mmCIF file of C-alpha atoms in Angstrom:
data_model
loop_
_atom_site.group_PDB
_atom_site.id
_atom_site.type_symbol
_atom_site.label_atom_id
_atom_site.label_comp_id
_atom_site.label_asym_id
_atom_site.label_seq_id
_atom_site.Cartn_x
_atom_site.Cartn_y
_atom_site.Cartn_z
ATOM 1 C CA UNK V 1 3.462 1.730 -3.923
ATOM 2 C CA UNK V 2 2.632 5.057 -2.978
ATOM 3 C CA UNK V 3 5.723 6.937 -5.168
ATOM 4 C CA UNK V 4 5.010 10.062 -3.866
ATOM 5 C CA UNK V 5 5.202 11.034 -0.293
ATOM 6 C CA UNK V 6 3.371 14.010 0.664
ATOM 7 C CA UNK V 7 3.744 15.995 4.484
ATOM 8 C CA UNK V 8 2.173 16.613 6.643
ATOM 9 C CA UNK V 9 -1.004 14.743 5.887
ATOM 10 C CA UNK V 10 -3.064 17.303 8.129
ATOM 11 C CA UNK V 11 -2.687 20.769 8.971
ATOM 12 C CA UNK V 12 -4.769 23.252 10.933
ATOM 13 C CA UNK V 13 -3.134 26.835 10.928
ATOM 14 C CA UNK V 14 -5.042 30.689 11.714
ATOM 15 C CA UNK V 15 -5.808 32.749 9.057
ATOM 16 C CA UNK V 16 -2.606 34.990 7.918
ATOM 17 C CA UNK V 17 -0.090 32.095 8.648
ATOM 18 C CA UNK V 18 1.652 30.960 6.405
ATOM 19 C CA UNK V 19 2.585 26.547 5.793
ATOM 20 C CA UNK V 20 4.408 24.693 3.208
ATOM 21 C CA UNK V 21 3.532 21.496 2.262
ATOM 22 C CA UNK V 22 5.836 19.136 0.535
ATOM 23 C CA UNK V 23 6.091 16.522 -2.262
ATOM 24 C CA UNK V 24 8.995 13.973 -1.836
ATOM 25 C CA UNK V 25 9.885 10.591 -4.140
ATOM 26 C CA UNK V 26 12.880 8.211 -4.802
ATOM 27 C CA UNK V 27 11.818 8.490 -8.618
ATOM 28 C CA UNK V 28 12.421 11.157 -11.132
ATOM 29 C CA UNK V 29 9.050 13.292 -12.331
ATOM 30 C CA UNK V 30 9.001 14.468 -16.101
ATOM 31 C CA UNK V 31 6.423 16.720 -14.863
ATOM 32 C CA UNK V 32 4.427 16.968 -11.654
ATOM 33 C CA UNK V 33 1.167 18.737 -11.017
ATOM 34 C CA UNK V 34 -0.592 19.920 -7.847
ATOM 35 C CA UNK V 35 -4.398 20.395 -7.289
ATOM 36 C CA UNK V 36 -6.806 21.370 -4.785
ATOM 37 C CA UNK V 37 -10.075 19.353 -3.826
ATOM 38 C CA UNK V 38 -12.701 21.018 -1.672
ATOM 39 C CA UNK V 39 -15.554 18.767 -0.269
ATOM 40 C CA UNK V 40 -17.881 17.221 -2.314
ATOM 41 C CA UNK V 41 -15.902 18.218 -5.619
ATOM 42 C CA UNK V 42 -13.441 17.051 -7.699
ATOM 43 C CA UNK V 43 -9.830 18.323 -7.484
ATOM 44 C CA UNK V 44 -9.383 21.023 -9.397
ATOM 45 C CA UNK V 45 -5.445 22.076 -11.295
ATOM 46 C CA UNK V 46 -3.285 24.676 -9.290
ATOM 47 C CA UNK V 47 -0.088 24.395 -11.489
ATOM 48 C CA UNK V 48 2.076 22.087 -13.444
ATOM 49 C CA UNK V 49 5.467 22.157 -13.023
ATOM 50 C CA UNK V 50 7.979 20.259 -15.725
ATOM 51 C CA UNK V 51 11.203 22.055 -15.245
ATOM 52 C CA UNK V 52 13.900 21.499 -12.554
ATOM 53 C CA UNK V 53 14.249 24.136 -10.326
ATOM 54 C CA UNK V 54 11.082 25.693 -11.607
ATOM 55 C CA UNK V 55 9.234 28.083 -9.291
ATOM 56 C CA UNK V 56 5.772 29.416 -10.241
ATOM 57 C CA UNK V 57 3.630 32.159 -8.338
ATOM 58 C CA UNK V 58 0.274 31.377 -8.196
ATOM 59 C CA UNK V 59 -1.276 34.905 -6.041
ATOM 60 C CA UNK V 60 -0.128 33.497 -2.769
ATOM 61 C CA UNK V 61 0.667 30.443 -3.246
ATOM 62 C CA UNK V 62 4.332 29.605 -4.354
ATOM 63 C CA UNK V 63 5.257 26.105 -6.509
ATOM 64 C CA UNK V 64 8.920 24.752 -6.226
ATOM 65 C CA UNK V 65 10.175 21.995 -8.293
ATOM 66 C CA UNK V 66 13.139 20.531 -7.218
ATOM 67 C CA UNK V 67 16.577 20.520 -8.904
ATOM 68 C CA UNK V 68 16.076 16.727 -9.889
ATOM 69 C CA UNK V 69 12.914 16.247 -10.492
ATOM 70 C CA UNK V 70 11.934 14.402 -7.340
ATOM 71 C CA UNK V 71 10.585 16.637 -4.841
ATOM 72 C CA UNK V 72 8.217 19.809 -4.963
ATOM 73 C CA UNK V 73 6.618 21.903 -2.436
ATOM 74 C CA UNK V 74 3.638 24.274 -2.252
ATOM 75 C CA UNK V 75 4.310 27.524 -0.026
ATOM 76 C CA UNK V 76 1.431 29.881 0.850
ATOM 77 C CA UNK V 77 1.608 33.024 2.588
ATOM 78 C CA UNK V 78 -0.867 34.586 4.702
ATOM 79 C CA UNK V 79 -3.435 31.779 4.533
ATOM 80 C CA UNK V 80 -7.287 32.098 4.167
ATOM 81 C CA UNK V 81 -9.628 30.448 5.006
ATOM 82 C CA UNK V 82 -10.753 29.896 1.475
ATOM 83 C CA UNK V 83 -7.501 27.926 1.314
ATOM 84 C CA UNK V 84 -9.170 25.405 3.277
ATOM 85 C CA UNK V 85 -9.083 22.167 1.009
ATOM 86 C CA UNK V 86 -6.794 18.479 0.272
ATOM 87 C CA UNK V 87 -4.159 19.661 -1.633
ATOM 88 C CA UNK V 88 -2.596 16.748 -3.960
ATOM 89 C CA UNK V 89 0.092 16.558 -5.848
ATOM 90 C CA UNK V 90 0.797 14.213 -8.847
ATOM 91 C CA UNK V 91 3.636 13.284 -10.930
ATOM 92 C CA UNK V 92 3.953 11.306 -14.556
ATOM 93 C CA UNK V 93 7.410 8.746 -14.507
ATOM 94 C CA UNK V 94 8.196 5.855 -16.533
ATOM 95 C CA UNK V 95 6.884 3.617 -13.524
ATOM 96 C CA UNK V 96 3.403 5.185 -14.091
ATOM 97 C CA UNK V 97 2.804 4.512 -17.036
ATOM 98 C CA UNK V 98 0.878 7.619 -19.296
ATOM 99 C CA UNK V 99 -0.912 8.304 -16.114
ATOM 100 C CA UNK V 100 -1.247 10.378 -13.753
ATOM 101 C CA UNK V 101 0.174 9.082 -9.945
ATOM 102 C CA UNK V 102 -1.003 10.745 -6.818
ATOM 103 C CA UNK V 103 0.444 11.981 -3.316
ATOM 104 C CA UNK V 104 -1.670 10.753 -0.630
ATOM 105 C CA UNK V 105 -2.946 14.623 -0.534
ATOM 106 C CA UNK V 106 -2.421 17.281 2.432
ATOM 107 C CA UNK V 107 -5.435 18.125 4.650
ATOM 108 C CA UNK V 108 -5.578 22.137 5.148
ATOM 109 C CA UNK V 109 -7.838 23.471 7.550
ATOM 110 C CA UNK V 110 -7.420 27.631 8.005
ATOM 111 C CA UNK V 111 -9.413 28.794 10.653
ATOM 112 C CA UNK V 112 -10.567 32.977 11.151
ATOM 113 C CA UNK Q 1 -23.361 22.327 -17.030
ATOM 114 C CA UNK Q 2 -20.665 20.551 -15.928
ATOM 115 C CA UNK Q 3 -18.186 19.877 -18.529
ATOM 116 C CA UNK Q 4 -17.210 16.185 -16.278
ATOM 117 C CA UNK Q 5 -20.879 14.496 -15.435
ATOM 118 C CA UNK Q 6 -20.760 11.150 -13.191
ATOM 119 C CA UNK Q 7 -24.274 9.336 -12.521
ATOM 120 C CA UNK Q 8 -25.254 8.772 -9.983
ATOM 121 C CA UNK Q 9 -23.536 10.981 -7.451
ATOM 122 C CA UNK Q 10 -24.630 8.400 -4.548
ATOM 123 C CA UNK Q 11 -25.626 5.217 -4.448
ATOM 124 C CA UNK Q 12 -25.814 2.166 -1.807
ATOM 125 C CA UNK Q 13 -26.023 -1.254 -3.073
ATOM 126 C CA UNK Q 14 -25.675 -4.896 -1.163
ATOM 127 C CA UNK Q 15 -22.627 -7.703 -1.678
ATOM 128 C CA UNK Q 16 -22.754 -9.110 -4.654
ATOM 129 C CA UNK Q 17 -24.989 -7.058 -6.612
ATOM 130 C CA UNK Q 18 -23.178 -5.633 -10.235
ATOM 131 C CA UNK Q 19 -23.261 -1.974 -10.786
ATOM 132 C CA UNK Q 20 -22.230 0.352 -13.101
ATOM 133 C CA UNK Q 21 -20.675 3.992 -12.971
ATOM 134 C CA UNK Q 22 -21.289 6.365 -15.961
ATOM 135 C CA UNK Q 23 -18.741 9.311 -16.825
ATOM 136 C CA UNK Q 24 -20.022 11.529 -19.721
ATOM 137 C CA UNK Q 25 -17.865 14.643 -20.710
ATOM 138 C CA UNK Q 26 -18.305 17.558 -23.592
ATOM 139 C CA UNK Q 27 -14.410 18.476 -23.312
ATOM 140 C CA UNK Q 28 -13.568 16.323 -26.465
ATOM 141 C CA UNK Q 29 -10.717 14.760 -24.745
ATOM 142 C CA UNK Q 30 -9.476 11.568 -25.808
ATOM 143 C CA UNK Q 31 -8.156 10.398 -22.542
ATOM 144 C CA UNK Q 32 -10.545 9.252 -19.799
ATOM 145 C CA UNK Q 33 -9.828 7.790 -16.156
ATOM 146 C CA UNK Q 34 -11.175 6.018 -13.225
ATOM 147 C CA UNK Q 35 -9.882 6.777 -9.846
ATOM 148 C CA UNK Q 36 -10.919 5.782 -6.745
ATOM 149 C CA UNK Q 37 -10.320 8.104 -3.561
ATOM 150 C CA UNK Q 38 -10.007 6.374 -0.045
ATOM 151 C CA UNK Q 39 -9.590 8.493 3.171
ATOM 152 C CA UNK Q 40 -5.552 8.281 4.082
ATOM 153 C CA UNK Q 41 -4.978 6.728 0.392
ATOM 154 C CA UNK Q 42 -5.456 9.780 -1.510
ATOM 155 C CA UNK Q 43 -6.765 8.889 -5.204
ATOM 156 C CA UNK Q 44 -5.702 5.593 -6.784
ATOM 157 C CA UNK Q 45 -5.830 4.647 -10.886
ATOM 158 C CA UNK Q 46 -8.671 1.905 -11.823
ATOM 159 C CA UNK Q 47 -8.318 2.076 -15.518
ATOM 160 C CA UNK Q 48 -8.009 4.419 -18.255
ATOM 161 C CA UNK Q 49 -8.136 4.964 -21.698
ATOM 162 C CA UNK Q 50 -6.466 6.688 -24.488
ATOM 163 C CA UNK Q 51 -8.838 6.378 -26.912
ATOM 164 C CA UNK Q 52 -12.000 4.434 -27.712
ATOM 165 C CA UNK Q 53 -10.009 1.321 -28.737
ATOM 166 C CA UNK Q 54 -7.731 1.557 -26.028
ATOM 167 C CA UNK Q 55 -8.103 0.210 -22.360
ATOM 168 C CA UNK Q 56 -5.456 0.198 -19.743
ATOM 169 C CA UNK Q 57 -5.179 -1.714 -16.442
ATOM 170 C CA UNK Q 58 -4.105 0.825 -13.557
ATOM 171 C CA UNK Q 59 -2.700 -0.193 -10.138
ATOM 172 C CA UNK Q 60 -6.220 -1.552 -8.811
ATOM 173 C CA UNK Q 61 -8.182 -3.190 -11.488
ATOM 174 C CA UNK Q 62 -9.027 -5.753 -9.781
ATOM 175 C CA UNK Q 63 -12.884 -6.844 -9.434
ATOM 176 C CA UNK Q 64 -13.662 -3.821 -11.793
ATOM 177 C CA UNK Q 65 -14.191 -3.823 -15.581
ATOM 178 C CA UNK Q 66 -14.487 -0.777 -17.824
ATOM 179 C CA UNK Q 67 -16.148 0.327 -21.140
ATOM 180 C CA UNK Q 68 -15.443 3.207 -23.623
ATOM 181 C CA UNK Q 69 -18.269 3.113 -25.386
ATOM 182 C CA UNK Q 70 -17.841 6.630 -27.265
ATOM 183 C CA UNK Q 71 -15.282 9.078 -27.212
ATOM 184 C CA UNK Q 72 -17.040 10.890 -24.717
ATOM 185 C CA UNK Q 73 -18.606 8.170 -22.508
ATOM 186 C CA UNK Q 74 -16.721 6.511 -20.174
ATOM 187 C CA UNK Q 75 -18.063 3.665 -17.420
ATOM 188 C CA UNK Q 76 -17.264 1.204 -14.752
ATOM 189 C CA UNK Q 77 -18.190 -1.879 -13.649
ATOM 190 C CA UNK Q 78 -18.482 -3.881 -10.429
ATOM 191 C CA UNK Q 79 -19.344 -7.359 -11.436
ATOM 192 C CA UNK Q 80 -19.818 -8.610 -7.636
ATOM 193 C CA UNK Q 81 -19.785 -5.548 -5.309
ATOM 194 C CA UNK Q 82 -18.197 -6.578 -1.958
ATOM 195 C CA UNK Q 83 -17.601 -3.971 1.118
ATOM 196 C CA UNK Q 84 -14.119 -3.280 0.600
ATOM 197 C CA UNK Q 85 -15.259 -1.173 -2.837
ATOM 198 C CA UNK Q 86 -17.106 1.355 -0.660
ATOM 199 C CA UNK Q 87 -15.169 4.596 -1.897
ATOM 200 C CA UNK Q 88 -15.361 7.660 -3.360
ATOM 201 C CA UNK Q 89 -15.120 7.143 -7.071
ATOM 202 C CA UNK Q 90 -14.108 9.937 -9.795
ATOM 203 C CA UNK Q 91 -14.109 9.922 -13.992
ATOM 204 C CA UNK Q 92 -11.055 12.821 -15.521
ATOM 205 C CA UNK Q 93 -10.427 13.266 -18.944
ATOM 206 C CA UNK Q 94 -7.375 14.695 -20.442
ATOM 207 C CA UNK Q 95 -6.057 16.097 -23.905
ATOM 208 C CA UNK Q 96 -3.316 14.140 -25.508
ATOM 209 C CA UNK Q 97 0.207 15.579 -23.745
ATOM 210 C CA UNK Q 98 2.665 14.254 -20.921
ATOM 211 C CA UNK Q 99 1.638 17.767 -18.914
ATOM 212 C CA UNK Q 100 -2.055 17.652 -19.640
ATOM 213 C CA UNK Q 101 -3.806 18.333 -16.987
ATOM 214 C CA UNK Q 102 -7.384 16.334 -15.476
ATOM 215 C CA UNK Q 103 -10.327 17.498 -15.753
ATOM 216 C CA UNK Q 104 -12.282 15.967 -12.554
ATOM 217 C CA UNK Q 105 -16.349 14.890 -12.034
ATOM 218 C CA UNK Q 106 -17.915 15.512 -9.132
ATOM 219 C CA UNK Q 107 -17.692 12.018 -8.254
ATOM 220 C CA UNK Q 108 -19.855 9.038 -7.277
ATOM 221 C CA UNK Q 109 -20.191 7.506 -3.493
ATOM 222 C CA UNK Q 110 -20.757 4.094 -3.092
ATOM 223 C CA UNK Q 111 -21.261 2.251 -0.526
ATOM 224 C CA UNK Q 112 -21.530 -1.586 -0.264
ATOM 225 C CA UNK Q 113 -23.657 -3.271 2.945
#
């Protein structure tokens, strides 16, 4: 059972465009993390959000945790080719025990 | 040197063979995990261990076993490999704490023919 649904699954945009990636669930999460994965490497943590309504910024990336702690979004402003990669959200809740449950990921391609 | 090291990086094996994937870490973390990644399916948890004496099944443990030889070592075994176990396998570590991030190795690409 996939607790976390990510959309879109694939996204291809040009440099300079803005984009938003979504991570949704019917379950409440005590915390949610976003990772980025590049080909041939393991995922690397971008951010952790723990409070409903929380907004965190990491340079051109803005992360938001929903008020009810069931969803999250990642917004990238003025995308660059270096943003290309697979973006994964992962959450912790009572259903997943003590280990993170991952979404299927959004594959982002930014072209010059 | 990488903090989380997986060996081998690539492996091709035949159906029915026993194979072991190894993971070692220098981060000093108590918690270790094995995930498998398939295109379109994301990362799915196979097994996890919160300390040397603790082993827990994840959502897809059938056909796999693990051994936590030491705090720094966590190996994954396929007793009798089958083609649908062809995938990218990741080991990860974390410190204790609910919101602790995972630190991943660079993966082992396994092909079962």
